[in-house]
Short mmCIF file of C-alpha atoms in Angstrom, two decimals:
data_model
loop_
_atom_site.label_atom_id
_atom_site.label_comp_id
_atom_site.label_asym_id
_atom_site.label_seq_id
_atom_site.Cartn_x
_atom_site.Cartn_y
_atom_site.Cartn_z
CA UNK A 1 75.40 93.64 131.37
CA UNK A 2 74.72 97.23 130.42
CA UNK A 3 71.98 99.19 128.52
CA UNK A 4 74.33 101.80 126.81
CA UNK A 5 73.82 100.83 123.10
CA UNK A 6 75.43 102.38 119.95
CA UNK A 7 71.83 103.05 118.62
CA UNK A 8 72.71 106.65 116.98
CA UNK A 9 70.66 109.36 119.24
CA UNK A 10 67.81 110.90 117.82
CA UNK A 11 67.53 114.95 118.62
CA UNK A 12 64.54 117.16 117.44
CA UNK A 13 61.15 118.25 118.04
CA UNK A 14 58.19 115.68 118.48
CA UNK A 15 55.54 117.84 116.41
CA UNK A 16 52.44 116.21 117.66
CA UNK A 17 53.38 116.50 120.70
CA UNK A 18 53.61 120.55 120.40
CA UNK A 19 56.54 120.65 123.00
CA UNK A 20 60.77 120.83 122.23
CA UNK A 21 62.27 117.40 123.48
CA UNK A 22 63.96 115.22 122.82
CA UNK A 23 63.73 112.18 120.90
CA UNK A 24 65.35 109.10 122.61
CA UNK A 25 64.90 105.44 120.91
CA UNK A 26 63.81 102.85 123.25
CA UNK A 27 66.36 100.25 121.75
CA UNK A 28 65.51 96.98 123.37
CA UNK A 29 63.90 93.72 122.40
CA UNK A 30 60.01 93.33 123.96
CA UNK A 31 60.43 91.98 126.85
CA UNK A 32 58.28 91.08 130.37
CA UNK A 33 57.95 92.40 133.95
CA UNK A 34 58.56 91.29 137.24
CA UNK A 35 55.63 89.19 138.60
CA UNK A 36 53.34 89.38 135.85
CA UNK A 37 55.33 90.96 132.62
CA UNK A 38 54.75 89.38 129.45
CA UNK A 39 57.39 88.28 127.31
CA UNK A 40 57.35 87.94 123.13
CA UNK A 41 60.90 87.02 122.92
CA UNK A 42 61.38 88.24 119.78
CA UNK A 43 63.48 91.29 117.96
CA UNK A 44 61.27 94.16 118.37
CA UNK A 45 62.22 97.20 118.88
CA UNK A 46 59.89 99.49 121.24
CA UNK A 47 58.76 102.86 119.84
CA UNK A 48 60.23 106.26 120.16
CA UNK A 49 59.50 107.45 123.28
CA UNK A 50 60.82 111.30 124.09
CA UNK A 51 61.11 112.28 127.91
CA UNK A 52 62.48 115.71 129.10
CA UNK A 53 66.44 115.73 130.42
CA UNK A 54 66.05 119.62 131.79
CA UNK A 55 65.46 117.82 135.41
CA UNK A 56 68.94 115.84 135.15
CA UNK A 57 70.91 119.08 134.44
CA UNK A 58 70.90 120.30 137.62
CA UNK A 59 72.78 117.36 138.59
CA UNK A 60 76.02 118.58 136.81
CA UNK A 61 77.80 117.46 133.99
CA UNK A 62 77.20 113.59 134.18
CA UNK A 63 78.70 112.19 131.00
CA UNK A 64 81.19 108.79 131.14
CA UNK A 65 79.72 107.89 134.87
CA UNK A 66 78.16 104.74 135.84
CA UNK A 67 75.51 103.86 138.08
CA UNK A 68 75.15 100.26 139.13
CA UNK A 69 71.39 98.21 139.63
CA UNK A 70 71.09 95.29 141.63
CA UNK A 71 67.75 93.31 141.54
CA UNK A 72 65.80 89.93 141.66
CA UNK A 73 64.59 90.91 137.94
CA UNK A 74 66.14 88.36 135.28
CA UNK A 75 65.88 87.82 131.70
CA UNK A 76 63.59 87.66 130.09
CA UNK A 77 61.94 89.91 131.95
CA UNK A 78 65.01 91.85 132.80
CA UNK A 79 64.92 93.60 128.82
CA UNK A 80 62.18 95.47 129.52
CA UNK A 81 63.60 97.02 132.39
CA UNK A 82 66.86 97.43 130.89
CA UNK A 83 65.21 98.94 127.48
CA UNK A 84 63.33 101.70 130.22
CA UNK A 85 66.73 103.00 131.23
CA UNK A 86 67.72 104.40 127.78
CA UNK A 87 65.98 107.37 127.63
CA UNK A 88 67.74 108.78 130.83
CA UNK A 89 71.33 107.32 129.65
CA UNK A 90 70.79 109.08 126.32
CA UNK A 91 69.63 112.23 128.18
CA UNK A 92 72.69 111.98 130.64
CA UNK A 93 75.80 110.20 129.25
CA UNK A 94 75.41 107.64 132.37
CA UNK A 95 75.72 104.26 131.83
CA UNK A 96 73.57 101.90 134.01
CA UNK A 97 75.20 98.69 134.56
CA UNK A 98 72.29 96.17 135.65
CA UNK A 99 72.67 93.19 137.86
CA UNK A 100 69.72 90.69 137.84
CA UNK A 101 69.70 87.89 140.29
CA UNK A 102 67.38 85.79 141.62
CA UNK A 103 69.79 85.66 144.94
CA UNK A 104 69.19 89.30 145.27
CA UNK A 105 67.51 89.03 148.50
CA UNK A 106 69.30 86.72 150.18
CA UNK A 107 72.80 88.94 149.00
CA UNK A 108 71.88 91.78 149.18
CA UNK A 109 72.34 92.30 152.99
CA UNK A 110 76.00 90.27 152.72
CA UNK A 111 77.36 92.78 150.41
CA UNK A 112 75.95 95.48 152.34
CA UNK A 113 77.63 93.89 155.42
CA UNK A 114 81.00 93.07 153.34
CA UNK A 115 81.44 96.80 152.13
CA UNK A 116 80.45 96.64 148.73
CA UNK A 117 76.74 97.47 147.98
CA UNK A 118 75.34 98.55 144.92
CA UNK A 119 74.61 102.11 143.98
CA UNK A 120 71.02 101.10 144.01
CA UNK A 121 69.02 98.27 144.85
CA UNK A 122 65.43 97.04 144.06
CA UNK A 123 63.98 96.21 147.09
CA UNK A 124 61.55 93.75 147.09
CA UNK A 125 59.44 94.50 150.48
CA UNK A 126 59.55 97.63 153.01
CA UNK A 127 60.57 95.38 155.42
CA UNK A 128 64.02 94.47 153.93
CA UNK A 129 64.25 98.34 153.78
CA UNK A 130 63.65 99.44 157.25
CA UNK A 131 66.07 96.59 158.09
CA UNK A 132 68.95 98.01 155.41
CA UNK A 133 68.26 101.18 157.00
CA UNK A 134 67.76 101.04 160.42
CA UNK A 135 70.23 97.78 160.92
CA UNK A 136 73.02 98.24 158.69
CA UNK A 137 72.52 102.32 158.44
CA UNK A 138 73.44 101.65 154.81
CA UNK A 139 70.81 103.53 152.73
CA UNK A 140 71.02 107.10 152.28
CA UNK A 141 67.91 109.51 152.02
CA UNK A 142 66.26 110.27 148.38
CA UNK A 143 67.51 113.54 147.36
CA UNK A 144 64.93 116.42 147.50
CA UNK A 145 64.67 116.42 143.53
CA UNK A 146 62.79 112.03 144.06
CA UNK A 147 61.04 113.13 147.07
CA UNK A 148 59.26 116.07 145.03
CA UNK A 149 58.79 113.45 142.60
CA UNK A 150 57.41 111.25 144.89
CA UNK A 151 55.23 113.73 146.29
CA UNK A 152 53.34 114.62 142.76
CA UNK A 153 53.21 111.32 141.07
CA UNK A 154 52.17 108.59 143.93
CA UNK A 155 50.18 108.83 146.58
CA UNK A 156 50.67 109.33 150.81
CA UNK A 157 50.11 105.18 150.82
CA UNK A 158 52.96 104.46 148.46
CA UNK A 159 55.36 107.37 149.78
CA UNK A 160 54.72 105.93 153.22
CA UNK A 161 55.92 102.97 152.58
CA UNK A 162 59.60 103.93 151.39
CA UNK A 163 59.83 106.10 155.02
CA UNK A 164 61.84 104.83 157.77
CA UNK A 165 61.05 106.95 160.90
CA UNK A 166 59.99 110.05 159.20
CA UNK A 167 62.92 109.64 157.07
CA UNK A 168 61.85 109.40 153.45
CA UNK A 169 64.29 107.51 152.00
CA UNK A 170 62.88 104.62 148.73
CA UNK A 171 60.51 105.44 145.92
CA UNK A 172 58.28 103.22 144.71
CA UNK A 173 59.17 101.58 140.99
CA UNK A 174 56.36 99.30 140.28
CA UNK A 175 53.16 97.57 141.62
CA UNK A 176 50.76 94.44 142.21
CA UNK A 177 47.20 94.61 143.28
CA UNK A 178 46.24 91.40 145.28
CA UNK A 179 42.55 92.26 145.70
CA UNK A 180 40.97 91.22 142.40
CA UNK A 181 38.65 88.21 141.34
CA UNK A 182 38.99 86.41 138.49
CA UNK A 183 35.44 85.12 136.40
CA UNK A 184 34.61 83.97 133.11
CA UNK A 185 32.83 86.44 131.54
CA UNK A 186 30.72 83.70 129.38
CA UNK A 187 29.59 81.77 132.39
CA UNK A 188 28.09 84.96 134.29
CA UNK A 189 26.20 86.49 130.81
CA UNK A 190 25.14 82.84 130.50
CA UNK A 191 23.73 82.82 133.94
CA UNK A 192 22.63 86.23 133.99
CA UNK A 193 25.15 87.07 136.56
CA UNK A 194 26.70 90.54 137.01
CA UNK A 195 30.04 91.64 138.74
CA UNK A 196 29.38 92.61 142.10
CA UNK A 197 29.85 95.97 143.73
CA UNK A 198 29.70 95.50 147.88
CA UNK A 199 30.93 92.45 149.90
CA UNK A 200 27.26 91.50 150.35
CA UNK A 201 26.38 91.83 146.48
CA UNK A 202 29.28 89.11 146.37
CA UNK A 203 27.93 86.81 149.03
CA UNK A 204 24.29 86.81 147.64
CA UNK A 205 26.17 85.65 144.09
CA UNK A 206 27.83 82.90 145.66
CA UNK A 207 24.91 81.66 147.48
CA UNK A 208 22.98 82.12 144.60
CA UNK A 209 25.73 79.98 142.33
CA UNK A 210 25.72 77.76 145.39
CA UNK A 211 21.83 77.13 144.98
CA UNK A 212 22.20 76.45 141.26
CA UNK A 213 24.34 73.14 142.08
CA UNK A 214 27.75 74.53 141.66
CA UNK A 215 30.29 75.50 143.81
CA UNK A 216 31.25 79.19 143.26
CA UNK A 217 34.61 79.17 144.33
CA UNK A 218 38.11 77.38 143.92
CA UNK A 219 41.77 77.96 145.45
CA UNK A 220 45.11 77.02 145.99
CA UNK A 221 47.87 78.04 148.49
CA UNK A 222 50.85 75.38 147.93
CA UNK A 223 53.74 77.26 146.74
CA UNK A 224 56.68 75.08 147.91
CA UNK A 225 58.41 76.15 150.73
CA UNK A 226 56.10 79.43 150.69
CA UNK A 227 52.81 77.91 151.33
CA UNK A 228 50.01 79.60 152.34
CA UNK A 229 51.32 82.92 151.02
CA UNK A 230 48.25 83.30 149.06
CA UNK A 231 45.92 82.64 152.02
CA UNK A 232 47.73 85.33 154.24
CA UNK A 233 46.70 87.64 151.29
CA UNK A 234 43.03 86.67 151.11
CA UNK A 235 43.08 87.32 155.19
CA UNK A 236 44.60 91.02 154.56
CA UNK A 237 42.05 91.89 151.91
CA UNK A 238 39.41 90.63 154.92
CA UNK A 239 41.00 92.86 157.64
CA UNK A 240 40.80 95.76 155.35
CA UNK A 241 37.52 95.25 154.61
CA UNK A 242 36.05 94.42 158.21
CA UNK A 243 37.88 96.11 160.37
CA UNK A 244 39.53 98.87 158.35
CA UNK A 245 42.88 100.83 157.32
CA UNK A 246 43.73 102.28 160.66
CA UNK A 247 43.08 98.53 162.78
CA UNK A 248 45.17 97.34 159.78
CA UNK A 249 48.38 99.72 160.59
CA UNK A 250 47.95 98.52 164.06
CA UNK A 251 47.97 94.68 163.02
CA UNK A 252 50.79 94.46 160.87
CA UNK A 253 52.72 96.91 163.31
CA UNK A 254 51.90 94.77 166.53
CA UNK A 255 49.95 97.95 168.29
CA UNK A 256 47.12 95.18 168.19
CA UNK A 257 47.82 91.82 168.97
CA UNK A 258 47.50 89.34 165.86
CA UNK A 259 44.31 87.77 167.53
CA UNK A 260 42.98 90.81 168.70
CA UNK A 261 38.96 89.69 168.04
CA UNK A 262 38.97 92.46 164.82
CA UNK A 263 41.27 90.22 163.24
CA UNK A 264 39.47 87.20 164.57
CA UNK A 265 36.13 88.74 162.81
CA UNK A 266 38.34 88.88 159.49
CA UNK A 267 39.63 85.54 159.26
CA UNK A 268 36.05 84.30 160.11
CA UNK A 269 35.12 86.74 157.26
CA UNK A 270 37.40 85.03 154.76
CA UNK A 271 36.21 81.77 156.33
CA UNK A 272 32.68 82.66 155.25
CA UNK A 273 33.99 81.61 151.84
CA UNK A 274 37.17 79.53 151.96
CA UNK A 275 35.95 76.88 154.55
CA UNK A 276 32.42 76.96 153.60
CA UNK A 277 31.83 73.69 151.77
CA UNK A 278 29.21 74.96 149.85
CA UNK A 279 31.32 77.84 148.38
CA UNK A 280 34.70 75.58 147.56
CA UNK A 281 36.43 73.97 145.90
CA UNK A 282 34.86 74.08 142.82
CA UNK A 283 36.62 71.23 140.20
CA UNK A 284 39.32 70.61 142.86
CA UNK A 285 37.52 69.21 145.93
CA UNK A 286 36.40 69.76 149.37
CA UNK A 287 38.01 72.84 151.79
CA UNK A 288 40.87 71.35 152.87
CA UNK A 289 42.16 70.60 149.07
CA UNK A 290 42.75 74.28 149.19
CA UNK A 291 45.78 73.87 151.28
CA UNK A 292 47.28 71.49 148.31
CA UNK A 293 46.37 72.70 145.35
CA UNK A 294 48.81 74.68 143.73
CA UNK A 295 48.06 79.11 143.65
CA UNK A 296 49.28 79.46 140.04
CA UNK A 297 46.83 76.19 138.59
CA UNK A 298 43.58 77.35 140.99
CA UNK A 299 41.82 78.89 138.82
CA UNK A 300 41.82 76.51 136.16
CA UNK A 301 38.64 75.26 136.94
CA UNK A 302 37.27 78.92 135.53
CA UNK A 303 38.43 77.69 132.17
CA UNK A 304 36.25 74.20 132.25
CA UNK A 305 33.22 75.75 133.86
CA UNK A 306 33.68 73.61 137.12
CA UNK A 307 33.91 77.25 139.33
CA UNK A 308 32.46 80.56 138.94
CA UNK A 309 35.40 82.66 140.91
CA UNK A 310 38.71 82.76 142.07
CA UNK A 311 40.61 85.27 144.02
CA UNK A 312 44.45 86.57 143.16
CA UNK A 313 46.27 89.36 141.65
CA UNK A 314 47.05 91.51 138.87
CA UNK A 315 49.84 89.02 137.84
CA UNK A 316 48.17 85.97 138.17
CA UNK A 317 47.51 86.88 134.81
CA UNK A 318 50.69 85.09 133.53
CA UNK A 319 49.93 82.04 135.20
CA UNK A 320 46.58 80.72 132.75
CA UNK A 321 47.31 78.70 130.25
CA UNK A 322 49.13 79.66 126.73
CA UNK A 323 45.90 80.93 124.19
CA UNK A 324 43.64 82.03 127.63
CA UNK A 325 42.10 85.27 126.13
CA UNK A 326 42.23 87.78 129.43
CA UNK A 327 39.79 90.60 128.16
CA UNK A 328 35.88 91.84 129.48
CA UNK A 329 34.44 89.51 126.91
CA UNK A 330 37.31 87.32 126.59
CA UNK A 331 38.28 84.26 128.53
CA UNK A 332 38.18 85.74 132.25
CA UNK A 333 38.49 88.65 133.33
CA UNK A 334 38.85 90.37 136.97
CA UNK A 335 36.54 92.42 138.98
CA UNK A 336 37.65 94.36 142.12
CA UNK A 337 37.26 92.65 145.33
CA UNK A 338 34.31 94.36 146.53
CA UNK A 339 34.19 95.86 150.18
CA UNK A 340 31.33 96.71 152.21
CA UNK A 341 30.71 100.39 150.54
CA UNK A 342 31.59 101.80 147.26
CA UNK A 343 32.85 105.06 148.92
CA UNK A 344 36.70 103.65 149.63
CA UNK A 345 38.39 100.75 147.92
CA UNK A 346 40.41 99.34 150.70
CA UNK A 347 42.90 97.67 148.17
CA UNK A 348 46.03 95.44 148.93
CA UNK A 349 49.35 96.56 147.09
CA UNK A 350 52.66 95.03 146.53
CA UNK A 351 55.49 96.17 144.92
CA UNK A 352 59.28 96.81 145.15
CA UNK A 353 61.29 100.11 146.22
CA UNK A 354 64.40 101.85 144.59
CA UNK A 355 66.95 102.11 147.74
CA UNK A 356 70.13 103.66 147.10
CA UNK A 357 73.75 102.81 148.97
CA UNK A 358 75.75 106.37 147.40
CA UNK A 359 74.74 109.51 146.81
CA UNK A 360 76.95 110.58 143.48
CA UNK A 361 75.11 113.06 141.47
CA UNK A 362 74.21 110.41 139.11
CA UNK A 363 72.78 108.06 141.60
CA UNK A 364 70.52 110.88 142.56
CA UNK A 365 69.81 111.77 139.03
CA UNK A 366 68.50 108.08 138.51
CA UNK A 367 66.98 108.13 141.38
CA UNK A 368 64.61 111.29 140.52
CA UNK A 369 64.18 109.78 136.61
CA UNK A 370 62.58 106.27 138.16
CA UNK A 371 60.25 108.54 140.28
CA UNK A 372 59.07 110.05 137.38
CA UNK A 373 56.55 109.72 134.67
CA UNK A 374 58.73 109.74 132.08
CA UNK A 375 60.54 106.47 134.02
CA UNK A 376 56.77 105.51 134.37
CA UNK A 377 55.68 105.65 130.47
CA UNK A 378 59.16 104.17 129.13
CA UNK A 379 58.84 101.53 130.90
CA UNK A 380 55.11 100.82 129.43
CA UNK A 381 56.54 101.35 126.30
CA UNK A 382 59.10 99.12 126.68
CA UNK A 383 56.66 96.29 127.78
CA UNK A 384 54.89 95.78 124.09
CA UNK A 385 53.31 92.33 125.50
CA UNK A 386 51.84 93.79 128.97
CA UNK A 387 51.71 92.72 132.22
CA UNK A 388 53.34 95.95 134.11
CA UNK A 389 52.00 99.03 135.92
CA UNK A 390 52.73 101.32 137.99
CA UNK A 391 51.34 103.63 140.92
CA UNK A 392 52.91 106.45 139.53
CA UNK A 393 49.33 108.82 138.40
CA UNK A 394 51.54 110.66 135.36
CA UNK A 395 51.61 107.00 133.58
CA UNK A 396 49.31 107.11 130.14
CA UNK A 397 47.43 104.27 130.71
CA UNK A 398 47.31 104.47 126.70
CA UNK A 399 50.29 103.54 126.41
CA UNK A 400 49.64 100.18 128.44
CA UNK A 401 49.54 96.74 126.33
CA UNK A 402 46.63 95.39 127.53
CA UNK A 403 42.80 96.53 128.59
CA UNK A 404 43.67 94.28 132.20
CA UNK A 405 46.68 96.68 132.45
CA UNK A 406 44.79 99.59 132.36
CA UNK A 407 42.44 98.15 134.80
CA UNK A 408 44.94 97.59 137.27
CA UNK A 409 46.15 101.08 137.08
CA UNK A 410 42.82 102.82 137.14
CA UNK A 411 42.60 101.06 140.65
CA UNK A 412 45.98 102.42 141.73
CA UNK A 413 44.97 105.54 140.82
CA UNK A 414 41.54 105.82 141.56
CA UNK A 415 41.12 108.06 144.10
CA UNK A 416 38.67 106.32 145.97
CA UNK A 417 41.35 103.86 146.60
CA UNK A 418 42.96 103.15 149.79
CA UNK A 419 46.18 101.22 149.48
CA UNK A 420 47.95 99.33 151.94
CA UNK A 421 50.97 96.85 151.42
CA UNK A 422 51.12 93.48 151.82
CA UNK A 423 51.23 92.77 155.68
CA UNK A 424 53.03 89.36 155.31
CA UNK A 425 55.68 91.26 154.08
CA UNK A 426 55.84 94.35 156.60
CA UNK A 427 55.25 91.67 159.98
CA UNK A 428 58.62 90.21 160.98
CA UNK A 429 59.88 87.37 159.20
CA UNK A 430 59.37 85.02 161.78
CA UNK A 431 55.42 85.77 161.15
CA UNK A 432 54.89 86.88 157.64
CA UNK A 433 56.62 84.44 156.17
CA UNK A 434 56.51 81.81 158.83
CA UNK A 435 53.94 81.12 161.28
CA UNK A 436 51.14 83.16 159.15
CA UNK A 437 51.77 80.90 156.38
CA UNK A 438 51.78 77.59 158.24
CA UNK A 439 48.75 78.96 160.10
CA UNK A 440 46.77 79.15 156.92
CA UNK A 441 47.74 75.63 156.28
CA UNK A 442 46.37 74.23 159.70
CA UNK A 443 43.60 76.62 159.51
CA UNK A 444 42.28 75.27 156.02
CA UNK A 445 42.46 71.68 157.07
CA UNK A 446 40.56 71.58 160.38
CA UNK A 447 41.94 74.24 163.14
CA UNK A 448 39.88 76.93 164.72
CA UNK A 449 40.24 80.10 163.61
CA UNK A 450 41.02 81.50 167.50
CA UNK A 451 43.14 78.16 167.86
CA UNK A 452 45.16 79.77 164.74
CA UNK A 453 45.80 83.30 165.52
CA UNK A 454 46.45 82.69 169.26
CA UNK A 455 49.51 80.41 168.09
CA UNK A 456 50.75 82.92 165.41
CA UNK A 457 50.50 85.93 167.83
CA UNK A 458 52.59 83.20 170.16
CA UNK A 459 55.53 83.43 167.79
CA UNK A 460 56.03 86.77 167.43
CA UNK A 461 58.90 87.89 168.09
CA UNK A 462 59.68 89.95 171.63
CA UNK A 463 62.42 92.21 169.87
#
């Protein structure tokens, strides 16, 4: 499938925006986003959206080349992203031919290993792309023109995290934030209740909604063969919190032992609400119905006034139920996880990275354009029904669908912020997506916390 289009191309000057560009239509229909990206499904067309093509010009004369995509992002979400590409095709004369799959991860390495990569892959996790780079020495380094890119639009968090051994080499392309709470805004004006600000603001609410006769919390972490995946998250959020950044690094990285007693203090943390029986499981039952209730139906209980609070991300968003009304005095809402000051916001990120296999002068030239805000802002325009952000600090949060979307940026970009990735997906397989998980599990219906991280640190592997 490509994006090329015979939409005629639109040259001239953009008066209100007092600047010479040029004028590129954003030809697609509205379409979603990975995780969270809505989707209308219908036949709009997104708005003009102008971007500068003096950066791709120094990249030679690129007209009639091809650069191929290959990523776990499928229709219908797949438009959007497709529809985001047309300003730099129209700028360039490169066609992008896009590959969605939701086999991307699992293939990814085989064609690596059988000769025939893509030009550029979406990486879901930095772990898959330390291991494309440092096992299969297959990715090549982002040209000077990304890295400066890099360097002015995202912060030392996110550029970190696309560096293998001081080798910067994968820009971000979007994001998640994992450490929100979801509330209905209704229930808390009714009870006079107000967002909290500090992690012990947050624990006198729940004690207080505890005291009234209700339980304040409810969650789920059955996701199939994945779960406990939300539980690992709820632990990271913890370690951030209690023990900071730096022991953090040192966690995920193994410098630390996984039950070094920081970590220990964490999970106990995040046991001072999820294995509390006072605090869950509001509308869902008793502690260890946490470990079998489904993550994406949790926090329906919000919606029938059976729990006050639940914990998830930015995209958990798409998972209420058709007609939920996500705005400050809507539905529910979200407030920032709260830590123990309001000086940093130790905040938990996800999101994937753009790794390219060749280094053509149009692979480059792609490369800088999805490191850039213009990348960033077609790409909001080409989401009409929200559900997308980015990292990237030259994104208009105007030009965001939604009031939540804006939200979720302003805490990228905040810079009080201090983001680190997901460490479920940085830890080796064997762990983050193994005996973490299934240590959640046992953990939620009986185990010791100590009994729990002794075991996972037992697994990890001596490599």
């Amino acid at each position: 499938m490509t994006t090329r289009t015979t939409t005629a191309r639109r040259r001239g000057l953009m008066g209100a925006a007092g600047a010479a560009s040029l004028a590129l239509l954003v030809a697609a229909c509205g379409g979603g986003g990975d995780g969270g990206d809505g989707g209308d499904g219908g036949d709009e067309t997104a708005q003009a959206f102008e971007i500068d093509c003096a950066p791709y010009e120094e990249f030679g004369d690129l007209e009639g080349t091809e650069v191929t995509v290959y990523t776990s992002i499928v229709d219908p979400e797949a438009e959007a992203h497709q529809a985001s590409y047309e300003p730099f095709e129209e700028c360039t004369g490169v066609t992008i031919q896009y590959e969605g799959s939701r086999e991307q991860e699992a293939q990814l390495p085989v064609r690596v290993q059988a000769g025939s990569p893509p030009d550029i892959a979406i990486v879901n996790q930095p772990g898959l792309l330390n291991t494309l780079v440092t096992q299969y020495d297959a990715v090549v380094p982002a040209p000077e023109q990304t890295e400066a890119n890099v360097d002015e639009f995202f912060s030392e968090d996110w550029k970190a995290y696309g560096t293998v051994d001081d080798e910067f080499y994968a820009a971000p392309y979007d994001a998640n934030v994992k450490s929100f709470v979801w509330y209905s805004p209704a229930m808390f004006s009714d009870a006079g209740y107000e967002e909290p600000q500090t992690w012990d603001e947050l624990m006198t609410l729940s004690q207080t909604i505890a005291d009234s006769g209700a339980l304040p919390w409810c969650a789920g972490v059955e996701s199939g063969d994945a779960t406990g995946w939300p539980g690992t998250d709820f632990i990271e959020d913890m370690v951030l919190r209690t023990a900071g950044p730096d022991v953090y690094d040192q966690w995920y990285t193994h410098e630390i032992p996984f039950n070094d007693p920081q970590i220990v203090e964490a999970w106990d943390a995040a046991g001072s609400i999820l294995k509390d029986p006072a605090f869950v499981n509001g509308g869902l039952g008793d502690v260890s119905s946490i470990a079998t209730t489904t993550w994406s139906d949790a926090g329906f209980p919000i919606l029938d006034g059976t729990c006050y609070m639940s914990r998830a991300a930015n995209f958990y968003q798409a998972q209420w139920p058709e007609g939920t009304e996500v705005a400050e005095d809507g539905d529910v809402w979200a407030f920032y996880l709260p830590a123990e000051t309001t000086e940093e916001k130790p905040t938990l990120v996800a999101g994937p990275f753009i790794a390219a296999f060749n280094d053509r002068p149009e692979v480059q030239a792609f490369q800088t354009y999805l490191a850039s805000s213009d990348w960033a802002n077609a790409k909001a325009v080409a989401t009409p029904a929200g559900g997308w952000v980015s990292a990237n600090n030259g994104l208009d949060p105007e030009l965001l669908a939604t009031d939540f979307d804006r939200l979720v940026a302003a805490t990228l970009t905040d810079e009080a912020t201090v983001a680190r990735y997901d460490a479920s997906d940085l830890m080796p397989s064997e762990v983050g997506a193994g005996s973490f998980w299934t240590g959640i599990v046992d953990w939620l219906t009986g185990a010791e916390t100590q009994e729990v991280v002794d075991q996972i640190e037992s697994s990890w592997p001596s490599r």
